[in-house]
Coordinates of C-alpha atoms and ligand atoms in Angstrom, one line a residue:
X1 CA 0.0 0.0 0.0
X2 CA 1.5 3.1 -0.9
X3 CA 1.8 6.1 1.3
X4 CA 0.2 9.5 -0.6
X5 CA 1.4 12.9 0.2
X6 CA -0.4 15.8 -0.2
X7 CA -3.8 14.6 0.6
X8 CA -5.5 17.9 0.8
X9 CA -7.7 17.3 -2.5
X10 CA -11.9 17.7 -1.4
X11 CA -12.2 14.1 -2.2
X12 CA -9.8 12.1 -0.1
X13 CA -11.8 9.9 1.4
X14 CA -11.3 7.4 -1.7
X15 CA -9.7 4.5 0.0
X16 CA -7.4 2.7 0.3
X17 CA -4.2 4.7 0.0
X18 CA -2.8 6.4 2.4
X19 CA -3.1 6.9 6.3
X20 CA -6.4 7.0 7.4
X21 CA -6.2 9.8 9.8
X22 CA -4.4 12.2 6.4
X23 CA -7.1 14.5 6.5
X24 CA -5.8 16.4 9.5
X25 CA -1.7 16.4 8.4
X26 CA -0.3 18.7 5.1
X27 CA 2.8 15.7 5.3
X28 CA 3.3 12.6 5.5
X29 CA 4.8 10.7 8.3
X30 CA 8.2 10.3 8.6
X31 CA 9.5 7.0 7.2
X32 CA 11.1 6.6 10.2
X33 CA 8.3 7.7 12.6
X34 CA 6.5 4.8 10.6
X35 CA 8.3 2.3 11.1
X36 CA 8.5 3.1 14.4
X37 CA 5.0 3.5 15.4
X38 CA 4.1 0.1 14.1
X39 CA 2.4 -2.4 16.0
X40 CA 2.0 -5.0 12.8
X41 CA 5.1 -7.2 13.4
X42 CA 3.7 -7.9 16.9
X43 CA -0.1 -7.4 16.7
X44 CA -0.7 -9.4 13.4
X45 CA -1.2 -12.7 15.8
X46 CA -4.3 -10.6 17.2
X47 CA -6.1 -10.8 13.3
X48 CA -8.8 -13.5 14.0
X49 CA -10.0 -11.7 18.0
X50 CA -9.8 -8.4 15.5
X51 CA -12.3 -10.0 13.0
X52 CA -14.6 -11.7 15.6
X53 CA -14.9 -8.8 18.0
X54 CA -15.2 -6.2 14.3
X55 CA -17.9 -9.5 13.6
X56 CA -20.0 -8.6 16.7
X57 CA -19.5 -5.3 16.4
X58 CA -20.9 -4.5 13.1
X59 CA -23.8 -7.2 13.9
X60 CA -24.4 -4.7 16.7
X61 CA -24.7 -1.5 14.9
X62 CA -26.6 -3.6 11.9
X63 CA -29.2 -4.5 15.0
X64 CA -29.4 -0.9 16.0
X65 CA -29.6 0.6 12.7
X66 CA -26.6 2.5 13.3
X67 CA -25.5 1.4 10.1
X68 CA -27.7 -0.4 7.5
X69 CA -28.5 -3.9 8.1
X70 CA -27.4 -4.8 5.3
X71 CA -24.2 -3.3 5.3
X72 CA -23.7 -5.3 8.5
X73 CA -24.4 -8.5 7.0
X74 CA -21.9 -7.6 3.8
X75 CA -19.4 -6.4 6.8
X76 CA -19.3 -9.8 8.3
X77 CA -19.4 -12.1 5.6
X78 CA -16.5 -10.1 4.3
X79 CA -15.0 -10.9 7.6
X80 CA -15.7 -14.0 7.8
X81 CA -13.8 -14.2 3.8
X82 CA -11.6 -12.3 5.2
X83 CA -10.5 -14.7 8.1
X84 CA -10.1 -17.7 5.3
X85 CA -8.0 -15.5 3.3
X86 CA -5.5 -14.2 6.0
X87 CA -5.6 -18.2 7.4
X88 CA -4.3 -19.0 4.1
X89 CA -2.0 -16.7 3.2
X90 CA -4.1 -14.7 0.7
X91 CA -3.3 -11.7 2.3
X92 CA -0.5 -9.4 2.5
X93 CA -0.8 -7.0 5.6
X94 CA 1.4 -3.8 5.6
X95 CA 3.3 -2.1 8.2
X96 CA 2.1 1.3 6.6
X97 CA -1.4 0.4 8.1
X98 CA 0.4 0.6 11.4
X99 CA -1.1 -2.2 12.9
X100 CA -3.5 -5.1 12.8
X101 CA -7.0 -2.8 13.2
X102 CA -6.2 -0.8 10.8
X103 CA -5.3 -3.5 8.3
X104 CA -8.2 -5.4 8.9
X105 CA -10.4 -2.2 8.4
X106 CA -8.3 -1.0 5.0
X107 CA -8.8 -4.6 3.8
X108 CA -12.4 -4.7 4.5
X109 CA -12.8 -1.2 2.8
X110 CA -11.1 -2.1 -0.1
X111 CA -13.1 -4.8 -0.8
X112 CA -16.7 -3.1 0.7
X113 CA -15.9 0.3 -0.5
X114 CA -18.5 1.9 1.9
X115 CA -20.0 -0.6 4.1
X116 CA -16.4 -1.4 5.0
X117 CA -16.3 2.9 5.7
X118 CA -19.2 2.3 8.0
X119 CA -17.2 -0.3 10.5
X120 CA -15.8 1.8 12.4
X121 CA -19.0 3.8 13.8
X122 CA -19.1 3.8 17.2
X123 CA -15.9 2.5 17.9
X124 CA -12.0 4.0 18.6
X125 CA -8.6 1.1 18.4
X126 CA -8.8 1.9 21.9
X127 CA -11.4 -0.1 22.6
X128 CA -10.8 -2.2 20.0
X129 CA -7.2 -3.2 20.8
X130 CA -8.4 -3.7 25.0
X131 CA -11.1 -6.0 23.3
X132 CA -8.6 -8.5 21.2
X133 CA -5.7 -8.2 23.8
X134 CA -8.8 -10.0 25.9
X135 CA -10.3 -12.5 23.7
X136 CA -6.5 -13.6 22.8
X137 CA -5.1 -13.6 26.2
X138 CA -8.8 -14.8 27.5
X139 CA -7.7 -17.8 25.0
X140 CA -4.4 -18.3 26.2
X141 CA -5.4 -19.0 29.5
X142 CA -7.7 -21.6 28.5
X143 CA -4.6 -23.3 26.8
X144 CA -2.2 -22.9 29.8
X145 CA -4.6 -23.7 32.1
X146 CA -5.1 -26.9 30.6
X147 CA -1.0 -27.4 30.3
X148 CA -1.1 -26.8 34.1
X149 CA -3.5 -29.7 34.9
X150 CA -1.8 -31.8 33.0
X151 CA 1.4 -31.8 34.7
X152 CA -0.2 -31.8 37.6
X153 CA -1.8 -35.0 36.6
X154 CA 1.6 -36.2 35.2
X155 CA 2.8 -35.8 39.1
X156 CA 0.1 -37.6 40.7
X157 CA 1.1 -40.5 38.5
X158 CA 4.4 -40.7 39.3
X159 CA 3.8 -39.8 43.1
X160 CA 1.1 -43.0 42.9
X161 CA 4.3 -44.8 42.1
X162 CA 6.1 -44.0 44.5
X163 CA 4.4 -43.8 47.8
X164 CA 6.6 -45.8 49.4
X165 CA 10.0 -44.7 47.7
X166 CA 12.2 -43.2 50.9
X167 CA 14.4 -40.6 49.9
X168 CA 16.2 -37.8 51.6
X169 CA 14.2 -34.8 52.9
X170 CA 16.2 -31.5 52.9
X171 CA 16.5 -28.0 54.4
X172 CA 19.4 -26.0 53.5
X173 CA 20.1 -28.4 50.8
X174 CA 21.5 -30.6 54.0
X175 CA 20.0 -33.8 54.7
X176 CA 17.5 -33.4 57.0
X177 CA 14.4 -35.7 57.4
X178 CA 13.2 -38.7 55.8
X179 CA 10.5 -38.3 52.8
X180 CA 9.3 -40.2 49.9
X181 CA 9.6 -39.3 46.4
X182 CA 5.7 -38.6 46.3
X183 CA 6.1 -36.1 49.1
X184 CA 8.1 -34.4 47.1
X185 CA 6.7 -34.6 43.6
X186 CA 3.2 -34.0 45.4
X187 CA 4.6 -31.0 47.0
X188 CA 4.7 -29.3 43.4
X189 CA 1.5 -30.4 42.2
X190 CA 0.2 -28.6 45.3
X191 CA 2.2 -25.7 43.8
X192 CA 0.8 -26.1 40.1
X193 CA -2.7 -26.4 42.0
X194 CA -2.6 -22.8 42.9
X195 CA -1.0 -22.0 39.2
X196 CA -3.9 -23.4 38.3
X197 CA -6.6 -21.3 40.7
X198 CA -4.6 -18.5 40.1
X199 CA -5.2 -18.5 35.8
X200 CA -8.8 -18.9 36.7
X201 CA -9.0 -15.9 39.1
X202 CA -6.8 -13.8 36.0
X203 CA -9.4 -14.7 33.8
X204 CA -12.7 -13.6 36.1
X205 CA -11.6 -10.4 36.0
X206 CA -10.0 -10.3 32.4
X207 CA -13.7 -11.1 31.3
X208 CA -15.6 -8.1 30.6
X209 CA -16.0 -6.4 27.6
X210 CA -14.3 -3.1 26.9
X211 CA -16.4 -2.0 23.5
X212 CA -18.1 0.9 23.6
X213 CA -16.1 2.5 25.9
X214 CA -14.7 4.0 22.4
X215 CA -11.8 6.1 22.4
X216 CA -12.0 7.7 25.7
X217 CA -15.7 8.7 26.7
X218 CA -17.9 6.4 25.3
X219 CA -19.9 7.2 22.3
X220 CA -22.9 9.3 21.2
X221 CA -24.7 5.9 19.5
X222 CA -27.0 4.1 20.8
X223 CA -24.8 1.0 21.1
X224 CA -25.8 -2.3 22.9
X225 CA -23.1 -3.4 24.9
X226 CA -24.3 -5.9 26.3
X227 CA -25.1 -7.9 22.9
X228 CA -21.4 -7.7 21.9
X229 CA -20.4 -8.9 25.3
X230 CA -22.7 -11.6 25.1
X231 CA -21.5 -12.1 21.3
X232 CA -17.9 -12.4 21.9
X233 CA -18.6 -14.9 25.3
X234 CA -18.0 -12.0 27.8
X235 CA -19.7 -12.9 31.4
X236 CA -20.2 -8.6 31.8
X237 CA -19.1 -5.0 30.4
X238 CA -16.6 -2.8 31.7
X239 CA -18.3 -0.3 34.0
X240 CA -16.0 3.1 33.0
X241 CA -14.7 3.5 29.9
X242 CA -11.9 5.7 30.4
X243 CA -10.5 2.3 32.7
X244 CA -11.9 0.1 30.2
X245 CA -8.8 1.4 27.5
X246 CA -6.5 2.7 30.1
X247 CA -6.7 -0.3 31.8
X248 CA -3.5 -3.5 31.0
X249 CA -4.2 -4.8 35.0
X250 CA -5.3 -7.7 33.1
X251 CA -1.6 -8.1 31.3
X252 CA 0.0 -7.6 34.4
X253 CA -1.9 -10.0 36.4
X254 CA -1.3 -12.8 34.0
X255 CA 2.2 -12.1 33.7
X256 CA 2.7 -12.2 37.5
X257 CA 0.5 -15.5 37.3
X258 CA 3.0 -16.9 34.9
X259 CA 6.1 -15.8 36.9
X260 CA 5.1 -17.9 39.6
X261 CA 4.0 -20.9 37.5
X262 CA 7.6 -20.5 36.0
X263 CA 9.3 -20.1 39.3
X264 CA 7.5 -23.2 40.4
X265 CA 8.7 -24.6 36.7
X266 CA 12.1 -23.4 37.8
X267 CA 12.3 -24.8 41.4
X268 CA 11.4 -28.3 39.7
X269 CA 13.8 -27.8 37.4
X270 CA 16.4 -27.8 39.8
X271 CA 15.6 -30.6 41.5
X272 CA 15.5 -32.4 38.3
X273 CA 19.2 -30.9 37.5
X274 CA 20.1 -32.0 40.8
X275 CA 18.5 -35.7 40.9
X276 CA 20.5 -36.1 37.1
X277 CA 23.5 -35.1 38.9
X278 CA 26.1 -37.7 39.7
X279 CA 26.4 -36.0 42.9
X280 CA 22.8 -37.4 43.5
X281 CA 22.0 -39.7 41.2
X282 CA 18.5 -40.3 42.3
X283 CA 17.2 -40.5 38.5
X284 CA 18.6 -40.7 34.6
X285 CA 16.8 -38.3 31.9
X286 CA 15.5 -40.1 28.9
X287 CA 17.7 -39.4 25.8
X288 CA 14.8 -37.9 24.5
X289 CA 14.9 -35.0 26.8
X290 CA 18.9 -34.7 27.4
X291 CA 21.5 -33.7 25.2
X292 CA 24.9 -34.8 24.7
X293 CA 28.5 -32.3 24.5
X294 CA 30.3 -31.5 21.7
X295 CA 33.6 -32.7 23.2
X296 CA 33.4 -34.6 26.2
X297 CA 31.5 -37.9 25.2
X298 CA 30.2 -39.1 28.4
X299 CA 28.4 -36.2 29.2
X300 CA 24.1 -36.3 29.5
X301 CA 22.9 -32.9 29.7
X302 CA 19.9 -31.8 31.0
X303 CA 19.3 -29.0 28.8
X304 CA 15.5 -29.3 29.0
X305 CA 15.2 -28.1 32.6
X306 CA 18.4 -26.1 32.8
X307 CA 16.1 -23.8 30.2
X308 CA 13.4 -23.8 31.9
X309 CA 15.3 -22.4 34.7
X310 CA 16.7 -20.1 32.6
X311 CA 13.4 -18.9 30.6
X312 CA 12.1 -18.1 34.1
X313 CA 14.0 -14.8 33.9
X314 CA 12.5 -13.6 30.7
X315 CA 8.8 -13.8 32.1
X316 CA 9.7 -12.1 34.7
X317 CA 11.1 -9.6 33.2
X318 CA 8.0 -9.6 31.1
X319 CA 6.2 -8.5 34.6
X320 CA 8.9 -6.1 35.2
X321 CA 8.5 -4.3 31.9
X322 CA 4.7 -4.3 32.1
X323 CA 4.3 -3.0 35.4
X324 CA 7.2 -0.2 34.5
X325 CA 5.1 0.6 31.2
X326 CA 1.8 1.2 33.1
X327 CA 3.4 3.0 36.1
X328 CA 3.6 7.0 35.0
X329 CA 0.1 6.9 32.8
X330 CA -2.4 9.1 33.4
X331 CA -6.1 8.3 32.2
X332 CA -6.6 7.2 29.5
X333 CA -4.9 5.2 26.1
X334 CA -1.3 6.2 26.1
X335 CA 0.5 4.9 23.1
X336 CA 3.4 3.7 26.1
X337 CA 0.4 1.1 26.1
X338 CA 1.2 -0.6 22.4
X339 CA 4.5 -1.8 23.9
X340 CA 1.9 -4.2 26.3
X341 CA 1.7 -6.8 23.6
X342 CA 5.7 -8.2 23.4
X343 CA 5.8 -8.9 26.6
X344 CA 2.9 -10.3 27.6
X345 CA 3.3 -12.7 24.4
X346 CA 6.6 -13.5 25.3
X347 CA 4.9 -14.6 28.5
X348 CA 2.2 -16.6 27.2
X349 CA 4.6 -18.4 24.6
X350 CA 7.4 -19.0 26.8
X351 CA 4.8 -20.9 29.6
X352 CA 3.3 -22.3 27.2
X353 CA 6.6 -24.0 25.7
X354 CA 8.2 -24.7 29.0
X355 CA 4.6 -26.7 30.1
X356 CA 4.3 -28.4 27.1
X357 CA 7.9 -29.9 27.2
X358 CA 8.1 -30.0 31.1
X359 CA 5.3 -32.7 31.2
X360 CA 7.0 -35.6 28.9
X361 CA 10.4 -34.8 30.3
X362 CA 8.9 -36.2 34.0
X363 CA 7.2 -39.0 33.2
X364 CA 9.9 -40.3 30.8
X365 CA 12.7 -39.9 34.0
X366 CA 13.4 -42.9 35.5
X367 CA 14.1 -42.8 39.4
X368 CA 16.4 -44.6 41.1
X369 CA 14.7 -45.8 44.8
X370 CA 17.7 -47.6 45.7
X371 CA 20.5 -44.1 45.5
X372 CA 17.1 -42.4 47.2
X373 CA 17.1 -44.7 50.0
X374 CA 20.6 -45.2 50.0
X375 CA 21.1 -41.6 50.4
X376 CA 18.2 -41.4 52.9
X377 CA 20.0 -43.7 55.4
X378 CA 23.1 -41.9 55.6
X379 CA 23.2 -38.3 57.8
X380 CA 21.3 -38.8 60.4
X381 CA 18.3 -37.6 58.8
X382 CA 16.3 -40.2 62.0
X383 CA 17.6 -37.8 64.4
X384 CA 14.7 -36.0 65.1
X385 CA 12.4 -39.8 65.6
X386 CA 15.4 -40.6 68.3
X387 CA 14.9 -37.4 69.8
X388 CA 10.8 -38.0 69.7
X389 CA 11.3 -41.6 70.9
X390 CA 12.7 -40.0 74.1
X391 CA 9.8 -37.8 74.3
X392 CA 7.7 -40.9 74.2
X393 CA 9.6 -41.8 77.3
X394 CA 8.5 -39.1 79.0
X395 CA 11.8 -36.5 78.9
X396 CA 10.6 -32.7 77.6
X397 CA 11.8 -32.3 74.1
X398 CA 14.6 -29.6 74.8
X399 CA 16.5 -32.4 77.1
X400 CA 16.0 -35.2 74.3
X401 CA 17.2 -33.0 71.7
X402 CA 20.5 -32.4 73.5
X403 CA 21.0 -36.1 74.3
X404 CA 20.7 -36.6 70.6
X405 CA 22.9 -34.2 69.8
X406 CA 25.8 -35.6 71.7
X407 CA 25.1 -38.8 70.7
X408 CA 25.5 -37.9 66.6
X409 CA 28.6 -36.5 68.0
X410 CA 29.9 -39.8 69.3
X411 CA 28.8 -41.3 66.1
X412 CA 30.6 -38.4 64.1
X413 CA 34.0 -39.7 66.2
X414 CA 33.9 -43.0 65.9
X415 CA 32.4 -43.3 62.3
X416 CA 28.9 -44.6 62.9
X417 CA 25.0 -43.9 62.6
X418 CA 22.9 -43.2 65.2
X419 CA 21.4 -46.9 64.5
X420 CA 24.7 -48.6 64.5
X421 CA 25.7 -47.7 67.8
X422 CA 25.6 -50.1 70.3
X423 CA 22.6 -50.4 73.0
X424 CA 26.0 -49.6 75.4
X425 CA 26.7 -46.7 73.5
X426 CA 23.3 -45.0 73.7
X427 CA 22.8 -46.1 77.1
X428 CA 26.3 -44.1 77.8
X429 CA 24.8 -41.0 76.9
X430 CA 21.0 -41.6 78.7
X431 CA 19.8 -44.4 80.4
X432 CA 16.2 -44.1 78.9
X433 CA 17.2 -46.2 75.9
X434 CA 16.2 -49.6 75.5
X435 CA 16.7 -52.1 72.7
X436 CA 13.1 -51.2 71.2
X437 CA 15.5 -47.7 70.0
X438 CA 16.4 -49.6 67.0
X439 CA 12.5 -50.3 65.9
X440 CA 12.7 -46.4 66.2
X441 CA 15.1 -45.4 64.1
X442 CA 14.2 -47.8 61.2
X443 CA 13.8 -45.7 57.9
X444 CA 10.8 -47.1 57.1
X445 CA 9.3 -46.4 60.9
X446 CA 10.4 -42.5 60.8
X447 CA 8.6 -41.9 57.3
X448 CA 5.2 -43.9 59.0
X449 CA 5.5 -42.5 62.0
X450 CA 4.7 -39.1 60.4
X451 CA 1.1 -40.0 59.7
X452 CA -0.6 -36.6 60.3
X453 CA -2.5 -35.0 57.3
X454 CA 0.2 -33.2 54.8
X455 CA 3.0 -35.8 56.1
X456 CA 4.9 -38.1 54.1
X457 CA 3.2 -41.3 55.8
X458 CA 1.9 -43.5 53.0
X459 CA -1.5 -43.0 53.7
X460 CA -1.5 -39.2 54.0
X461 CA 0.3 -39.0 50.6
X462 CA -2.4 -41.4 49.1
X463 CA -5.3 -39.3 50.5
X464 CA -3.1 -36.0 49.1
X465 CA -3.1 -37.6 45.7
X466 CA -6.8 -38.7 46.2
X467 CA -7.5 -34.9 46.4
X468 CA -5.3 -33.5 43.6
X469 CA -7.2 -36.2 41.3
X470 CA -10.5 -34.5 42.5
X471 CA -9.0 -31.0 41.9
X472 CA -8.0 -31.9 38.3
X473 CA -11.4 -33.4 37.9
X474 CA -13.1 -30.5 39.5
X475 CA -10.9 -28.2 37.2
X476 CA -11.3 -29.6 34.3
X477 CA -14.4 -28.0 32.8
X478 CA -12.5 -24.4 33.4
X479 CA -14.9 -21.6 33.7
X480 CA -13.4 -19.8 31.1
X481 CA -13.6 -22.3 28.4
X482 CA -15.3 -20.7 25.5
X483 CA -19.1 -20.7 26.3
X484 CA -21.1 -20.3 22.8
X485 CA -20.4 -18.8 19.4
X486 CA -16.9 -17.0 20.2
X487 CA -17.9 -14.9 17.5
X488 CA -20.1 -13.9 14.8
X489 CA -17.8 -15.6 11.9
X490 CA -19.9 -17.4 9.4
Ligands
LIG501 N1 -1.6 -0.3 17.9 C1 -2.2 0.4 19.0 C2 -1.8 -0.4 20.3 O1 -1.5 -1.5 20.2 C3 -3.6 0.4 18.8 C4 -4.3 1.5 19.6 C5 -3.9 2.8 18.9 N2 -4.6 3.9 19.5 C6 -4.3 5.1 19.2 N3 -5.0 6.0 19.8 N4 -3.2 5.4 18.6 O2 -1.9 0.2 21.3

């Protein structure tokens, strides 16, 4: 499309050539200003949300007789052509246009001549841009949400598997209490559980409909909101429109939804990295998800999680940037807004990738029980049951703890755990042991004995995975999954 200079002629308004706002402006813009002020490169991926909610729209005015009915049907079975044409690669959009809206429109114009004139009535890229940024991102969240529960699912497999699998607890990345392996991997499905709460609460409040709220303050037609709303599978409208355009909250809140699914990505991740490690070696990553080196043959990378980890940063600094755009802005649109978009799709796709891959990387691991228990057995991670064993004998916990602690100090000198030493030996440091010490400090006893609800005792664990099964199940049928036409598209 070629830019025309000089539009000052009475008849201008012969489209398409041209921007459309030339009437006002002797020059043209500035190449560079052009290129500059282009959204295209990054809003194209909002053309089918701008052809449904322009669908509604025009339906809308068609209803009203705002514009003539008929031109309303032409508009939308254009659109719909339209849709097909751009799907198919018919369709060459142009950065001249500035950005996807005003492509669409040009397009439609083009090929309507008036009707297509007639689309914009009632309406401002304001609105329209706050509309498709929320039936995209409105979609988005469907798909992640649906990622989410299936990792989650993924780790209430493998926990059902391993129920009774001992492995070391940690604090401080020091051995400190005995687990199992579903403690742990129910531990982050607990974690994706909220990720999961948390996309539906972003999209509750992501789902009203900012149309009509037209540039600024509304509009002078009488428009029926609540139609398009109801059109485009909005549960309400917006209730002010200068924050229904000067609003991003919505960006924002997704972004800080998907910095702490990624962080909880991330802190997997890392155990992952550090279960793979030889260090550890409490579980091998299927070649499929590791790499090899390009010089040191041996080597088994885990590249998969080590990026995850690593993409973790980027979405935050999607947050970062989005809260830093929105922070100076008085009411309303401020163009500082158009820089929403790259960000919050970086956010969206990077999840989205990092879900998608983190799910077949887990259940394709294999674990190793016997380095878990192995590992489990050795630093005196049953300290804390021999110290309880003395409560059981009636000494206050302060006094058993230090009799515990001097006794892992005899073991530390003469090379021994707390179960190896001899009746003799514990008896030297309190005479309230008895031989039954031993049934105590049995790995097996010290994950059982913690059988209160959230503890690692089989039975807890089972009735923990019990409940994430009912949450998936519960969660399945999200709330925000499209709930009728999405759209006026033939
Ligand atoms: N490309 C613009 C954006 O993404 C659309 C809205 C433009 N509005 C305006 N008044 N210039 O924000």
């Amino acid at each position: 499309m070629k830019n025309t200079s000089n539009r000052t002629g009475p008849d201008r308004n012969t489209e398409p050539a041209g921007k459309l706002w030339a009437g006002r402006f002797q020059k043209d813009t500035d190449a560079l200003v052009g290129d500059f002020n282009a959204s295209l490169s990054f809003d194209a991926r909002l053309y089918r949300e701008d052809i449904e909610g322009s669908a509604a729209h025009a339906a809308m005015l068609g209803a009203r007789g705002i514009i003539p009915p008929e031109d309303a049907e032409a508009i939308i079975a254009e659109l719909g052509r339209l849709l097909t044409d751009i799907e198919e690669g018919r369709v060459t959009l142009t950065p001249e246009a500035e950005d996807i809206h005003m492509n669409i429109e040009q397009l439609l114009t083009a090929r309507l001549g008036d009707a297509g004139r007639r689309l914009h009535t009632a309406r401002s890229r304001n609105d329209q841009v706050a509309l498709d940024l929320r039936l995209y991102l409105k979609k988005q969240i469907c798909g992640l949400h649906s990622l989410t529960l299936s990792l989650l699912d993924t780790l209430a497999t493998l926990a059902e598997a391993h129920t009774g699998t001992v492995m070391p607890g940690y604090t401080h990345l020091q051995r400190a209490q005995p687990i199992t392996l579903a403690h742990a991997l129910t531990a982050y499905a607990e974690m994706f559980s909220r990720d999961v709460t948390r996309l539906e609460d972003c999209h509750r409040r992501m789902d009203v409909c900012p149309l009509g709220a037209g540039a600024l303050a509304a509009t002078t037609y009488p428009i029926d909101r609540a139609r398009v709303a109801r059109d485009l599978d909005f549960a309400d409208v917006t209730r002010n429109s200068l924050d229904a355009v000067g609003d991003r909250d919505f960006c924002i809140e997704l972004c800080a939804a998907l910095s702490l699914l990624m962080m909880h990505l991330s802190r997997l991740a890392e155990e992952v990295i550090l279960w793979c490690s030889w260090e550890f070696g409490f579980a091998e990553l299927d070649d499929a998800y590791s790499t090899g080196s390009s010089i040191m043959p041996q080597k088994k990378n885990p590249d998969v999680a080590e990026l995850v980890r690593g993409k973790t940063g980027r979405v935050y600094g999607d947050l970062i940037a989005l809260l830093t755009v929105m922070k100076g802005l008085p009411l309303a649109y401020n163009k500082d807004m158009q820089e929403d978009k790259e960000p919050v799709f970086d956010a969206v796709d990077t999840a989205r990738q990092c879900l998608s891959v983190f799910a077949p990387m887990l259940s394709t691991l294999t674990f190793r029980p016997e380095a878990m228990r192995r590992a489990a057995a050795s630093g005196f991670l049953n300290a804390t049951d021999c110290a309880d064993y003395l409560v059981r004998r009636g000494l206050p916990f302060r006094e058993a703890y230090g009799i515990v602690g001097r006794l892992v100090r005899l073991c530390l000198v003469r090379g021994k755990d707390l179960e190896g030493l001899t009746l003799e030996e514990f008896r030297s440091v309190s005479e309230h042991f008895d031989r039954d010490v031993y049934d105590a400090l049995a790995l097996d006893a010290c994950v059982a004995a913690r059988n209160v609800p959230g503890g690692p005792a089989t039975p807890q664990v089972r009735a923990h995975i019990e409940a994430l099964r009912a949450f998936c199940r519960a969660h399945k049928h999200f709330p925000g999954a499209p709930r009728g036409t999405g759209g006026k598209i033939p």
